[in-house]
PDB file of C-alpha atoms in Angstrom:
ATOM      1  CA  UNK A   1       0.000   0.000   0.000  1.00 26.00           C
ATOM      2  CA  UNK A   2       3.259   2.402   0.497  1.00 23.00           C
ATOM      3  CA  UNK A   3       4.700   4.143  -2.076  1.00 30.00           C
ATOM      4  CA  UNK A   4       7.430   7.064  -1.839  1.00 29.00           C
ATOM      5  CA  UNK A   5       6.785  10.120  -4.499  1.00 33.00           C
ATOM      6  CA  UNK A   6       9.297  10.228  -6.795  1.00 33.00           C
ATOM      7  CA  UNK A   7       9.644  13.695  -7.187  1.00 34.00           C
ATOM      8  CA  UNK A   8      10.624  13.551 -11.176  1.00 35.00           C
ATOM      9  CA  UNK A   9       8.790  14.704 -13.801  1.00 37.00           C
ATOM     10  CA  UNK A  10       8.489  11.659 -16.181  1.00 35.00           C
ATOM     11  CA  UNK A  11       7.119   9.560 -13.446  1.00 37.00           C
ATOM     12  CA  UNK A  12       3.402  10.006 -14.804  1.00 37.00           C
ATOM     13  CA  UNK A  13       4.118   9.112 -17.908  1.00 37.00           C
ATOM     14  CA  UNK A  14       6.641   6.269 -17.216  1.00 36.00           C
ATOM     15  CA  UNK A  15       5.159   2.377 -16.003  1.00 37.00           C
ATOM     16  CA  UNK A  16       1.244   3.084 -16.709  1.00 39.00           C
ATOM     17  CA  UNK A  17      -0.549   1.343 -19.041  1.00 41.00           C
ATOM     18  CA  UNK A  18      -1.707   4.651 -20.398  1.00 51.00           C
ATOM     19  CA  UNK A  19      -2.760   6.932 -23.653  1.00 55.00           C
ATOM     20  CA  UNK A  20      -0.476   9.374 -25.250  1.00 52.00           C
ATOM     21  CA  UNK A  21      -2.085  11.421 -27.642  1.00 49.00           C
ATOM     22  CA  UNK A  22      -0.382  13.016 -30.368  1.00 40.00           C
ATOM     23  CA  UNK A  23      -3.175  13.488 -33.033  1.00 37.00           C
ATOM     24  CA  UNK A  24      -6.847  13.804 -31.341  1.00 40.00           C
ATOM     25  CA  UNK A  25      -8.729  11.386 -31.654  1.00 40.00           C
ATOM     26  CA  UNK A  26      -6.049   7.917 -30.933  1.00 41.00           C
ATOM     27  CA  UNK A  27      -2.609   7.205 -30.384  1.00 38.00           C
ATOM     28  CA  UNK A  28       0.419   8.527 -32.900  1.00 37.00           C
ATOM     29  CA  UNK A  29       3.995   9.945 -32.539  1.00 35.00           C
ATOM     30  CA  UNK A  30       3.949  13.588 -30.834  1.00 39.00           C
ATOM     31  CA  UNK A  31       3.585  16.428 -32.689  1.00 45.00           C
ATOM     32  CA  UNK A  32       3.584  19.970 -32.875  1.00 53.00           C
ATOM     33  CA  UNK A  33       0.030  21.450 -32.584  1.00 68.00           C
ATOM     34  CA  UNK A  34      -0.387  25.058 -33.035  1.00 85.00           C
ATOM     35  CA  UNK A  35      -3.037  26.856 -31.046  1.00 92.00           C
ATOM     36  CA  UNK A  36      -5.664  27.120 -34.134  1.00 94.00           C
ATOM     37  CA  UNK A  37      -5.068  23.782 -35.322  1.00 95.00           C
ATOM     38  CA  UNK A  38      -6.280  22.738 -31.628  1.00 96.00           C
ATOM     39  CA  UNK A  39      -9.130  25.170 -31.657  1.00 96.00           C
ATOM     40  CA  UNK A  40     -10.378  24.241 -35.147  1.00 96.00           C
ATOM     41  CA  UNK A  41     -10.546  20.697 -33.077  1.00 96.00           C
ATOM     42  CA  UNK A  42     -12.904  21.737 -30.105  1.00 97.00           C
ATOM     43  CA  UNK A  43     -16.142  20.172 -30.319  1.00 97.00           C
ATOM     44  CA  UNK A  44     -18.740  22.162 -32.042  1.00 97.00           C
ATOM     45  CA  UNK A  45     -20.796  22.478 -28.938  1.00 96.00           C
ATOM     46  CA  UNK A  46     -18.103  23.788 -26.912  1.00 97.00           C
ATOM     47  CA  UNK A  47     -16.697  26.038 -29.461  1.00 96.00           C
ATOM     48  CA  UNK A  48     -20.227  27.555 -29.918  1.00 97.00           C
ATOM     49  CA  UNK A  49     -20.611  28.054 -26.336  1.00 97.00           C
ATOM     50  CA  UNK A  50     -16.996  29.199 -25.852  1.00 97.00           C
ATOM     51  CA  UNK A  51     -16.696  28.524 -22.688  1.00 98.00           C
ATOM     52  CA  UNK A  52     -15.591  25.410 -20.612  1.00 98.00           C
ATOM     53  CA  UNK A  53     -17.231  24.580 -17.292  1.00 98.00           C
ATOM     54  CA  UNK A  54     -15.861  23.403 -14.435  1.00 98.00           C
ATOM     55  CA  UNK A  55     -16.935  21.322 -11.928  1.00 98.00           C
ATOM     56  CA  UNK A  56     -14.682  22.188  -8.656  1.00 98.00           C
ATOM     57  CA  UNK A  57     -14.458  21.895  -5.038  1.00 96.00           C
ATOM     58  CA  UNK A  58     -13.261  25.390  -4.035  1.00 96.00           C
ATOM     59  CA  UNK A  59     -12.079  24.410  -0.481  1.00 93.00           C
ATOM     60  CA  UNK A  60      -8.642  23.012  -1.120  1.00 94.00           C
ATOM     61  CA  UNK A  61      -5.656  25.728  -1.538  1.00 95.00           C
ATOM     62  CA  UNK A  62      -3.212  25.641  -3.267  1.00 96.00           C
ATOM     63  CA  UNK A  63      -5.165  23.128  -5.774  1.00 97.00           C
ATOM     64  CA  UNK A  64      -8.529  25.236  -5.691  1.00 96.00           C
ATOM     65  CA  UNK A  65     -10.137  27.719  -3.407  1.00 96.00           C
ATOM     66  CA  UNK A  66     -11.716  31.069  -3.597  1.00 96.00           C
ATOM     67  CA  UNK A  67      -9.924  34.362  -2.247  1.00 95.00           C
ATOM     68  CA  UNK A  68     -11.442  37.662  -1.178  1.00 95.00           C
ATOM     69  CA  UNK A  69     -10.325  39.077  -4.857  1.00 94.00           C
ATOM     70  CA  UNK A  70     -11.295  35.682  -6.915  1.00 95.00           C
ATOM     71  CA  UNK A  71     -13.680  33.531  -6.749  1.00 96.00           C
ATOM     72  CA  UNK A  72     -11.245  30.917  -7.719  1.00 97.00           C
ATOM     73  CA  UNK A  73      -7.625  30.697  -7.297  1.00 97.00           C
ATOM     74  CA  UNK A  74      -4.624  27.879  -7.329  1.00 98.00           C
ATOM     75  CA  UNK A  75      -3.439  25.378  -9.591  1.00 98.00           C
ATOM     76  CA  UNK A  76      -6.194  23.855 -11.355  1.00 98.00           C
ATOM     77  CA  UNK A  77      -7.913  27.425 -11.875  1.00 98.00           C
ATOM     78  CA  UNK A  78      -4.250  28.927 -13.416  1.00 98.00           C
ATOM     79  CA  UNK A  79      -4.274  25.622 -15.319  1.00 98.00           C
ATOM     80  CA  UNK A  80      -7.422  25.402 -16.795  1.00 98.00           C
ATOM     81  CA  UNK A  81      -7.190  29.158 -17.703  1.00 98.00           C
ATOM     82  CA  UNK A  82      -4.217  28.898 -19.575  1.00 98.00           C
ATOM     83  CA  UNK A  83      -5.490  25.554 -21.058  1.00 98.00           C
ATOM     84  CA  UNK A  84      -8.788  27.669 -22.336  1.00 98.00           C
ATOM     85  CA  UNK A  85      -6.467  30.875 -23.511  1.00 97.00           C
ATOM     86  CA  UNK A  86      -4.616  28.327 -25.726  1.00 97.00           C
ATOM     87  CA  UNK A  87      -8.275  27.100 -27.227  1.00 97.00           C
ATOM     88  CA  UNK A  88      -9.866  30.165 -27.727  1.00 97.00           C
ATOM     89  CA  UNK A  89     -12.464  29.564 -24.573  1.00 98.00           C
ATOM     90  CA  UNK A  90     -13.491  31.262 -21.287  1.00 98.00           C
ATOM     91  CA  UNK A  91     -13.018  29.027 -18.241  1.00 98.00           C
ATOM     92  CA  UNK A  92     -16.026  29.416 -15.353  1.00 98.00           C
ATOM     93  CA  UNK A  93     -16.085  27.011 -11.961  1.00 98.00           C
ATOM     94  CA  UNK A  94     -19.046  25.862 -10.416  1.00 98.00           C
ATOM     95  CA  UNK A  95     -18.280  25.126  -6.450  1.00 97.00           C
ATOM     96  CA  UNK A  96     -19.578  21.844  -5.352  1.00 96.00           C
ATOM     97  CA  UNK A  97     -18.726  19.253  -2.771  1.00 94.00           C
ATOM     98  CA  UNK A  98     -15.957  16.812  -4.091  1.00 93.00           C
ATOM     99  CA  UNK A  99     -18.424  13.723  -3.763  1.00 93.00           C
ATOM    100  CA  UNK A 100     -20.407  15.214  -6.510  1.00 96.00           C
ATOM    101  CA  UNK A 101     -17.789  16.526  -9.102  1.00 97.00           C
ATOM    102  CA  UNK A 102     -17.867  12.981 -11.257  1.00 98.00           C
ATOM    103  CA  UNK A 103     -21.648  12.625 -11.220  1.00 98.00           C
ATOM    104  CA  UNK A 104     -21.667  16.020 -12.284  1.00 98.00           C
ATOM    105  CA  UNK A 105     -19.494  14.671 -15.048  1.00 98.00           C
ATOM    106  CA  UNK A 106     -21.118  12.215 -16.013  1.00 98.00           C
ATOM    107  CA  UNK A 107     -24.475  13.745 -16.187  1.00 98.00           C
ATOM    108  CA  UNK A 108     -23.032  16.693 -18.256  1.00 97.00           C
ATOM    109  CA  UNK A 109     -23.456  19.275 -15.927  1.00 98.00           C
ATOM    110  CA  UNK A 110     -20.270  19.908 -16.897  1.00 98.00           C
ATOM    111  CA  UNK A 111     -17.965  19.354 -19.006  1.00 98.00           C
ATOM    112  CA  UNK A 112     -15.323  18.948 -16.985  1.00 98.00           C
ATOM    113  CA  UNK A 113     -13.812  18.459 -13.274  1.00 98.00           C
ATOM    114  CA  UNK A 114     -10.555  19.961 -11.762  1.00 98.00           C
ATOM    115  CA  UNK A 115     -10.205  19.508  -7.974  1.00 97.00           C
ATOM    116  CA  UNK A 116      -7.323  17.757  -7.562  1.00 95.00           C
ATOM    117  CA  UNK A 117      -9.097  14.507  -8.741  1.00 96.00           C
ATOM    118  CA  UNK A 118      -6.947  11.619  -8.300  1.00 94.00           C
ATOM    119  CA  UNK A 119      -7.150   9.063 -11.692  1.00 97.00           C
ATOM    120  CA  UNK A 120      -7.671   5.408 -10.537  1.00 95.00           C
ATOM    121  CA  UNK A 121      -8.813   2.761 -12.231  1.00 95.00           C
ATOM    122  CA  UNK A 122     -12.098   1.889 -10.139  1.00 95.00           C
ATOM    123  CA  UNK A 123     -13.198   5.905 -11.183  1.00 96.00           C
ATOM    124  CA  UNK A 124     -12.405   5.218 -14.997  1.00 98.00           C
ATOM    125  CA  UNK A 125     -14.267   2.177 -14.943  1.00 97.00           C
ATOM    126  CA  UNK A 126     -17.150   2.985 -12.575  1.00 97.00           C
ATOM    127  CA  UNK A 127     -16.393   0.147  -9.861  1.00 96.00           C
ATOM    128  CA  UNK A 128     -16.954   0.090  -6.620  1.00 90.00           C
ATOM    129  CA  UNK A 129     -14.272  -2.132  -4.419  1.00 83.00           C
ATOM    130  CA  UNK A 130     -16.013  -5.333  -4.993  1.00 89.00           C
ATOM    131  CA  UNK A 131     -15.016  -4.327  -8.417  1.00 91.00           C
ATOM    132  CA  UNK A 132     -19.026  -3.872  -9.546  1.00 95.00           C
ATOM    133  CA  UNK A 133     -20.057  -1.470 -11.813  1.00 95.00           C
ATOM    134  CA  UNK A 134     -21.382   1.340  -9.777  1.00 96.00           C
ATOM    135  CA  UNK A 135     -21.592   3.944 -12.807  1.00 96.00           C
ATOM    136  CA  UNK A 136     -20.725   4.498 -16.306  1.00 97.00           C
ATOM    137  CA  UNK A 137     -16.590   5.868 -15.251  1.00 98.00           C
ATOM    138  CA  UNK A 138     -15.128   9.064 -16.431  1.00 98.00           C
ATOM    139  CA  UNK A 139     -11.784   9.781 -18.721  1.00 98.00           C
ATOM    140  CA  UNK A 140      -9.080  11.396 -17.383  1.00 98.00           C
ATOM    141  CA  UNK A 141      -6.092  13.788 -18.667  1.00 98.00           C
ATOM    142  CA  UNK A 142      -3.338  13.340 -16.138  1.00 98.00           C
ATOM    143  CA  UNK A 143      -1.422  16.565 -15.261  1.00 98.00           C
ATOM    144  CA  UNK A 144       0.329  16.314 -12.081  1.00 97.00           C
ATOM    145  CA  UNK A 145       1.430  13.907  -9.812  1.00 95.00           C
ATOM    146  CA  UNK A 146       0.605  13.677  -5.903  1.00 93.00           C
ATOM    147  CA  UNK A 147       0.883  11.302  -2.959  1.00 90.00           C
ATOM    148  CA  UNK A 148      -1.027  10.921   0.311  1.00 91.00           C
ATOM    149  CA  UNK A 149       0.458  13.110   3.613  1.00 93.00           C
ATOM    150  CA  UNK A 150      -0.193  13.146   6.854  1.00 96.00           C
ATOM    151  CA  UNK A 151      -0.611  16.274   8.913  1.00 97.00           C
ATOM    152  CA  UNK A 152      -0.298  17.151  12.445  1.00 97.00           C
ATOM    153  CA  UNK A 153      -0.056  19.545  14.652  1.00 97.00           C
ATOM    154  CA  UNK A 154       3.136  21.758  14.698  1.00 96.00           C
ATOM    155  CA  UNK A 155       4.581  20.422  17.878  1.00 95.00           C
ATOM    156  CA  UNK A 156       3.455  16.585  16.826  1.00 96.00           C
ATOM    157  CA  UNK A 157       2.843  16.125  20.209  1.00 96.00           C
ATOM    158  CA  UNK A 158       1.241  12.656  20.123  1.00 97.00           C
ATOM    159  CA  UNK A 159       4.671  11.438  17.979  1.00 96.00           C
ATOM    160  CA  UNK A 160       3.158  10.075  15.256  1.00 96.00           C
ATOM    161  CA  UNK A 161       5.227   9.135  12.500  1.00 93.00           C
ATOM    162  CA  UNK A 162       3.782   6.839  10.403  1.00 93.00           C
ATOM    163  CA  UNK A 163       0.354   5.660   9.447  1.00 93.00           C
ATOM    164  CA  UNK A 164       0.891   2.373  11.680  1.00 95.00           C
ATOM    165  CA  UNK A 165       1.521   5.282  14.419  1.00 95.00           C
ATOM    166  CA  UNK A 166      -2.144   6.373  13.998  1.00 97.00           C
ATOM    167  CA  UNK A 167      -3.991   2.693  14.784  1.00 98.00           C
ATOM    168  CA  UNK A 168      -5.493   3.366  18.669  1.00 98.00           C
ATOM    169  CA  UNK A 169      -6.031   7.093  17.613  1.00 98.00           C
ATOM    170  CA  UNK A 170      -8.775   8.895  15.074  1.00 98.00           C
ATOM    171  CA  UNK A 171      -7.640  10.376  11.891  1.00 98.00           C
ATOM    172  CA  UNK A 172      -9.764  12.915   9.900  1.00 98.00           C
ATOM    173  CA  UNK A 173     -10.124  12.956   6.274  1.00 97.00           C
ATOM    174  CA  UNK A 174     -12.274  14.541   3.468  1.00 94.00           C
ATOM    175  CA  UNK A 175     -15.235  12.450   2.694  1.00 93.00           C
ATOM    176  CA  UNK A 176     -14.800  10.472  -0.997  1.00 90.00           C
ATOM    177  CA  UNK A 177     -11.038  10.913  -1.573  1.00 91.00           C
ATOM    178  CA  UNK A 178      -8.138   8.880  -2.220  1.00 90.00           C
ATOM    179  CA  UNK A 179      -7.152   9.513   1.209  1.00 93.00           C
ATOM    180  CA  UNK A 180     -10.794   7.908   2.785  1.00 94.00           C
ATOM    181  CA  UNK A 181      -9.594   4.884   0.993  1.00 91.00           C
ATOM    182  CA  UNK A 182      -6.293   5.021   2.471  1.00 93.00           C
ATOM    183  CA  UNK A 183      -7.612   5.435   5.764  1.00 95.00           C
ATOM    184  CA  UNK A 184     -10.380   2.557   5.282  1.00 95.00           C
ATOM    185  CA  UNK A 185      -7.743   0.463   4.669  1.00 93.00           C
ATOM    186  CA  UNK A 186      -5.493   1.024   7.651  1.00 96.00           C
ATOM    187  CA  UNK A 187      -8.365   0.399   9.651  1.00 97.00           C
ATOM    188  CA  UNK A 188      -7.831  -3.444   8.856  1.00 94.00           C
ATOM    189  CA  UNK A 189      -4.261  -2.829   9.303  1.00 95.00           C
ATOM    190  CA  UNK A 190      -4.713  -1.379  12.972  1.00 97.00           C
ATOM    191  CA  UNK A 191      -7.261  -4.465  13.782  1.00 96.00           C
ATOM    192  CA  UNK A 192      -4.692  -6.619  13.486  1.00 95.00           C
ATOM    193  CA  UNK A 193      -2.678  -4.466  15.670  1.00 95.00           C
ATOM    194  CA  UNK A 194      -5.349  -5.022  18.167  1.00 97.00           C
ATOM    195  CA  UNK A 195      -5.594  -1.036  17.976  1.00 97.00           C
ATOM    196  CA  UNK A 196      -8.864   0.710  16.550  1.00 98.00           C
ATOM    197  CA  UNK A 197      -8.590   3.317  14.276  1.00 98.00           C
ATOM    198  CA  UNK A 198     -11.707   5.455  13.942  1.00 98.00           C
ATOM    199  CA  UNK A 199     -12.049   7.595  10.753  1.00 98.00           C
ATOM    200  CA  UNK A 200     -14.061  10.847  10.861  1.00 98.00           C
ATOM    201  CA  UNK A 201     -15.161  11.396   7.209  1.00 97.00           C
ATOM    202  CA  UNK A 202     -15.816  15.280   6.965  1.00 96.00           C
ATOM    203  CA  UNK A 203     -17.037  17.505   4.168  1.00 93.00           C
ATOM    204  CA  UNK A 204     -14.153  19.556   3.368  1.00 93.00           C
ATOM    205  CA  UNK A 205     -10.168  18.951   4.553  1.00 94.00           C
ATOM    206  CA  UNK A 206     -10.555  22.603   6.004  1.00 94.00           C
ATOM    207  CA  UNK A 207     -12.767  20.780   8.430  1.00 96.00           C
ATOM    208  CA  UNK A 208     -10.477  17.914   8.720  1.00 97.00           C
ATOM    209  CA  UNK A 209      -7.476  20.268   9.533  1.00 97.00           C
ATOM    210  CA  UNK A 210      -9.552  21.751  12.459  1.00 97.00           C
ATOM    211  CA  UNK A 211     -10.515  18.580  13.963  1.00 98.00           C
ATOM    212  CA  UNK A 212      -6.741  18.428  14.343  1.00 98.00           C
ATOM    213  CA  UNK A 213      -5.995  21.416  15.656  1.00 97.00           C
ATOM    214  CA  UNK A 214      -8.903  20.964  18.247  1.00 97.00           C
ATOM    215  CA  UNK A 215      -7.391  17.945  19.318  1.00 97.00           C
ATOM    216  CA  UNK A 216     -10.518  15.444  17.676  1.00 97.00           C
ATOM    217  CA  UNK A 217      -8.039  13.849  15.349  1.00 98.00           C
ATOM    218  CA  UNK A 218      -4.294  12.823  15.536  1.00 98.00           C
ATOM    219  CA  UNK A 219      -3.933  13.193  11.872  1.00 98.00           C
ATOM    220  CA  UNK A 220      -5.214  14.590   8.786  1.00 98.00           C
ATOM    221  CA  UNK A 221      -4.912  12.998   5.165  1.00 96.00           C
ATOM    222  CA  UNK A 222      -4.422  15.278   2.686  1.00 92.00           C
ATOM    223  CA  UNK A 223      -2.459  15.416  -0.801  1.00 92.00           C
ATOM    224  CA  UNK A 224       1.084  16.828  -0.774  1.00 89.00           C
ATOM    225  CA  UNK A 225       0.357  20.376  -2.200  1.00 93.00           C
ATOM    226  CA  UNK A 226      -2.162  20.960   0.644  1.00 93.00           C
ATOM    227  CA  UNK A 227       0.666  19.947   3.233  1.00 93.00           C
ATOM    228  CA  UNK A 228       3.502  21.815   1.725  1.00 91.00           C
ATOM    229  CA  UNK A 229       0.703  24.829   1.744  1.00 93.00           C
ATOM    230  CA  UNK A 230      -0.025  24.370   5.654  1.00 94.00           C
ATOM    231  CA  UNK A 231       3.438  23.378   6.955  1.00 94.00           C
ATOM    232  CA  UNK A 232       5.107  26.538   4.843  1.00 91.00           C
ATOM    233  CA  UNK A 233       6.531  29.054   7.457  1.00 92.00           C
ATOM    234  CA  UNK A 234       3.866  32.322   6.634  1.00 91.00           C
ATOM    235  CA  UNK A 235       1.312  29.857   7.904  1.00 90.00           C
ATOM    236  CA  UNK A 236       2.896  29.804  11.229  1.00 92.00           C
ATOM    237  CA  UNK A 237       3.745  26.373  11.772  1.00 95.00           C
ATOM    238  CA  UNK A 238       0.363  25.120  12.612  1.00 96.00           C
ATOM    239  CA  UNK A 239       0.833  21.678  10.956  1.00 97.00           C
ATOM    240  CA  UNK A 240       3.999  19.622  10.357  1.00 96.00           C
ATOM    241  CA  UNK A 241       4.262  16.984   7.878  1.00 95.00           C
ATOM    242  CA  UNK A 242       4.799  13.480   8.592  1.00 91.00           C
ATOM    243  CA  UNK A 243       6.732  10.742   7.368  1.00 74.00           C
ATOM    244  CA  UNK A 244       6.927   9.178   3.563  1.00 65.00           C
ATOM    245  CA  UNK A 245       4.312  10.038   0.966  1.00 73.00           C
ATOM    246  CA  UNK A 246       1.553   7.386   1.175  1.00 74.00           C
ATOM    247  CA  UNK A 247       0.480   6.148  -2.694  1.00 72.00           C
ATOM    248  CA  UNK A 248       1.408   8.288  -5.233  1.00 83.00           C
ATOM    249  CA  UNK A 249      -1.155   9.115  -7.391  1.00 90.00           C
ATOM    250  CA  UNK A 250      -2.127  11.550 -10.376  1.00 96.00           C
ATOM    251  CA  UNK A 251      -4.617  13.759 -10.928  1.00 97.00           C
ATOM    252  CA  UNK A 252      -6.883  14.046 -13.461  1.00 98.00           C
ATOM    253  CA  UNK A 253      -8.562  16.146 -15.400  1.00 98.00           C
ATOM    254  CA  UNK A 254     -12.074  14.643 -15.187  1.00 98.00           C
ATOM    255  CA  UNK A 255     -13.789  14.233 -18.741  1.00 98.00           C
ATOM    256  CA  UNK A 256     -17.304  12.300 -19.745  1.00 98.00           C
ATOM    257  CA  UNK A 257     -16.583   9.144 -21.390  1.00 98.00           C
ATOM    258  CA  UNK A 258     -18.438   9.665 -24.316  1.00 97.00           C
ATOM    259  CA  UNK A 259     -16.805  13.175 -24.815  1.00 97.00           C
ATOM    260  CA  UNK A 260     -13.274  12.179 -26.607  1.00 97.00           C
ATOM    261  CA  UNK A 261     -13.369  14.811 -28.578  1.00 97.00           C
ATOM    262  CA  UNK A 262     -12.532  17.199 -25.933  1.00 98.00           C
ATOM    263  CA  UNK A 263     -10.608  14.856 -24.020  1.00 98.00           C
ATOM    264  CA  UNK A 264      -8.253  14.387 -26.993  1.00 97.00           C
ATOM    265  CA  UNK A 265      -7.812  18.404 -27.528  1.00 98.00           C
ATOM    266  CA  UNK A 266      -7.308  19.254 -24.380  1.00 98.00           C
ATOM    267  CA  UNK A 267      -4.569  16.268 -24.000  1.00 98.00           C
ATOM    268  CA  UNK A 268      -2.823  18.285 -26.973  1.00 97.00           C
ATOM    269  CA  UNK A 269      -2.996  21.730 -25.312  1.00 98.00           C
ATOM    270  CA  UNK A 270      -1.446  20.774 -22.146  1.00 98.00           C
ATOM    271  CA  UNK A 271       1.323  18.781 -24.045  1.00 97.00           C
ATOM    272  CA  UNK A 272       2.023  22.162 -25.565  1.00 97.00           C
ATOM    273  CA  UNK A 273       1.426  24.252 -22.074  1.00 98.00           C
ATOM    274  CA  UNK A 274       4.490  21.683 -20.921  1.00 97.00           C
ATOM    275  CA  UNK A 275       6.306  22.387 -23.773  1.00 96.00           C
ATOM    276  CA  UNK A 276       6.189  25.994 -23.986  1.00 96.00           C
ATOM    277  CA  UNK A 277       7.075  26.995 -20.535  1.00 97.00           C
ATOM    278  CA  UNK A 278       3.976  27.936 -19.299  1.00 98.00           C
ATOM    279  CA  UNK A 279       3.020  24.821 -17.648  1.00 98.00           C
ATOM    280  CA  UNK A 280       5.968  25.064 -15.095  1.00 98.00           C
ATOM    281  CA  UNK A 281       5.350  28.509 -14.415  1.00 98.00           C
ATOM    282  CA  UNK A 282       2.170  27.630 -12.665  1.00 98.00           C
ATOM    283  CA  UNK A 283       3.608  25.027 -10.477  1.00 97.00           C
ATOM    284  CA  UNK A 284       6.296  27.379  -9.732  1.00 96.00           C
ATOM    285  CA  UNK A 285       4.068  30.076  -8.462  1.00 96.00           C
ATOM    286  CA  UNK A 286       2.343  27.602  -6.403  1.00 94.00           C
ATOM    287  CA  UNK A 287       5.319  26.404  -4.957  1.00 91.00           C
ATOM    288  CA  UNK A 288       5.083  22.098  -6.188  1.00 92.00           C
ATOM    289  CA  UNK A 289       6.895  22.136  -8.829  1.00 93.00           C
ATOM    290  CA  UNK A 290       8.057  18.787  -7.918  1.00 89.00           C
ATOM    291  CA  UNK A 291       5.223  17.043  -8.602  1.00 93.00           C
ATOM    292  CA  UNK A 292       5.384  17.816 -12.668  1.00 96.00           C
ATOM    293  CA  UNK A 293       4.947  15.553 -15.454  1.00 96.00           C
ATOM    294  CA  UNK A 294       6.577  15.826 -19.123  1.00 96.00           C
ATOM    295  CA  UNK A 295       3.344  14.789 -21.093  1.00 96.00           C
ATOM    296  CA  UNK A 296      -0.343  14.280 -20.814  1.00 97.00           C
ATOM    297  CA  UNK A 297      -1.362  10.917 -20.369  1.00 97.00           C
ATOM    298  CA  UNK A 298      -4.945   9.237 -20.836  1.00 98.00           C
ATOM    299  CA  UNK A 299      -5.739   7.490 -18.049  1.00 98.00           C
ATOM    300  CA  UNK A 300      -2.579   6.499 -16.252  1.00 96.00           C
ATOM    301  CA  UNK A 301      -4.319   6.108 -12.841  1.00 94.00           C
ATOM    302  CA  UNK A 302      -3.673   2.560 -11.120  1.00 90.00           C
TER     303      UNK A 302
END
């Protein structure tokens, strides 16, 4: 279940069983595309709306949250605007919880998701852990690659160090991500320890981080942008991070199945965001830039 981040950029598209696009619409050699060759390529319905929308749960900084002057900011919100200034489109978030963001997908509500998504198998093919079909699955566009942390308070006063350090105690994490899983499954892990681990399952990781600070939780689970965030030294050493990453992951940019078309464009754009610079000047100004890929990949997720 332990994995360490390998903080190098070719790691998402190196050892997956993945999709590199290089012409839309299935797999070639890379090329060149040029802006208007891309936006000639944008499905008709998008292109006549000119606009993409964007399902989001704006309650995670850096990855996506809302400021007093914006009402979005981070890395998926820089990303998908340059992404829509390279195809000719406006960008516009809707806020919603994170439980909802691939239904929302699915149903076409949107058209796409950004909110630090993680790309897994069971979400591309719609299973549940029993591995039944639970819903149709979603395409993703894999931009950036994460792993699981665990936070604590500054001082770390309970010493934990690990996630076998957590089983007797109660972790908090944000209802219907990667890192619920992770702590489902250490609850089997601390059984056998003889050691209980409760999970509190919470709406947002804001809320998670204050069950820690109150004391309610030992830990919270969170993706390694949202740590580096909260442990950096203007945020006044509230949190400290823990140990090795915990799974690393990739996100996603979420995409309907049945909507390839845009899938396969916007694959091209950020291969050409990467190339041109601009791509690493977002991460940059977030502060993660360790986490970068070299290409877009189709559905890498494990």
């Amino acid at each position: 279940m332990r994995h360490t981040l390998i903080p190098v950029r070719a790691l998402a598209a190196a050892g997956t069983s993945t999709l590199l696009l290089g012409a839309c619409g299935g797999p070639s050699s890379p090329t060149d595309r040029t802006s208007a060759d891309l936006r000639a390529r944008v499905p008709q319905a998008v292109r006549d709306a000119g606009v993409l929308k964007i399902g989001s749960d704006l309650n995670y900084p850096p990855v996506d949250f809302k400021t007093p002057d914006a009402p979005w900011s981070g890395l998926d919100p820089d990303l998908a605007a340059a992404l829509g200034s390279y195809l000719g489109l406006k960008v516009e978030f809707v806020d919603m919880p994170f439980d909802k963001l691939i239904p929302a997908v699915q149903s076409k509500k949107v058209d796409l998701a950004m909110s630090a998504v993680i790309d897994t198998q069971r979400r591309q093919l719609g299973t549940d852990d029993r591995n039944q079909q639970v819903d149709p699955g979603v395409d993703f566009i894999d931009y950036f690659m994460t792993g699981t942390s665990i936070l604590v308070k500054g001082a770390n006063p309970l010493g934990i160090s690990t996630l076998d350090s957590l089983c007797g105690r109660t972790v908090a994490v944000q209802r219907g991500t990667i890192q619920d899983e992770v702590a489902q499954r250490q609850i089997n892990a601390c059984q056998k320890l003889n050691k209980p681990l409760q999970v509190h399952e919470l709406d947002t990781d804001a809320d998670a981080q204050a069950e820690v600070l109150a004391g309610t939780a030992a830990a919270d689970l969170n993706d390694f942008p949202v740590a580096v965030y909260n442990t950096a030294p203007e945020r006044g050493g509230r949190f400290r991070m823990i140990g090795a990453y915990v799974q690393s992951s990739p996100y996603g940019i979420t995409v309907n199945k049945e909507n390839t078309g845009l899938r396969d464009v916007l694959a091209h754009a950020l291969d050409q965001l990467i190339r041109n610079g601009e791509y690493d000047k977002i991460l940059t100004k977030w502060g993660i830039e360790r986490g970068a890929v070299t290409s877009a990949v189709v559905n890498g997720g494990l």
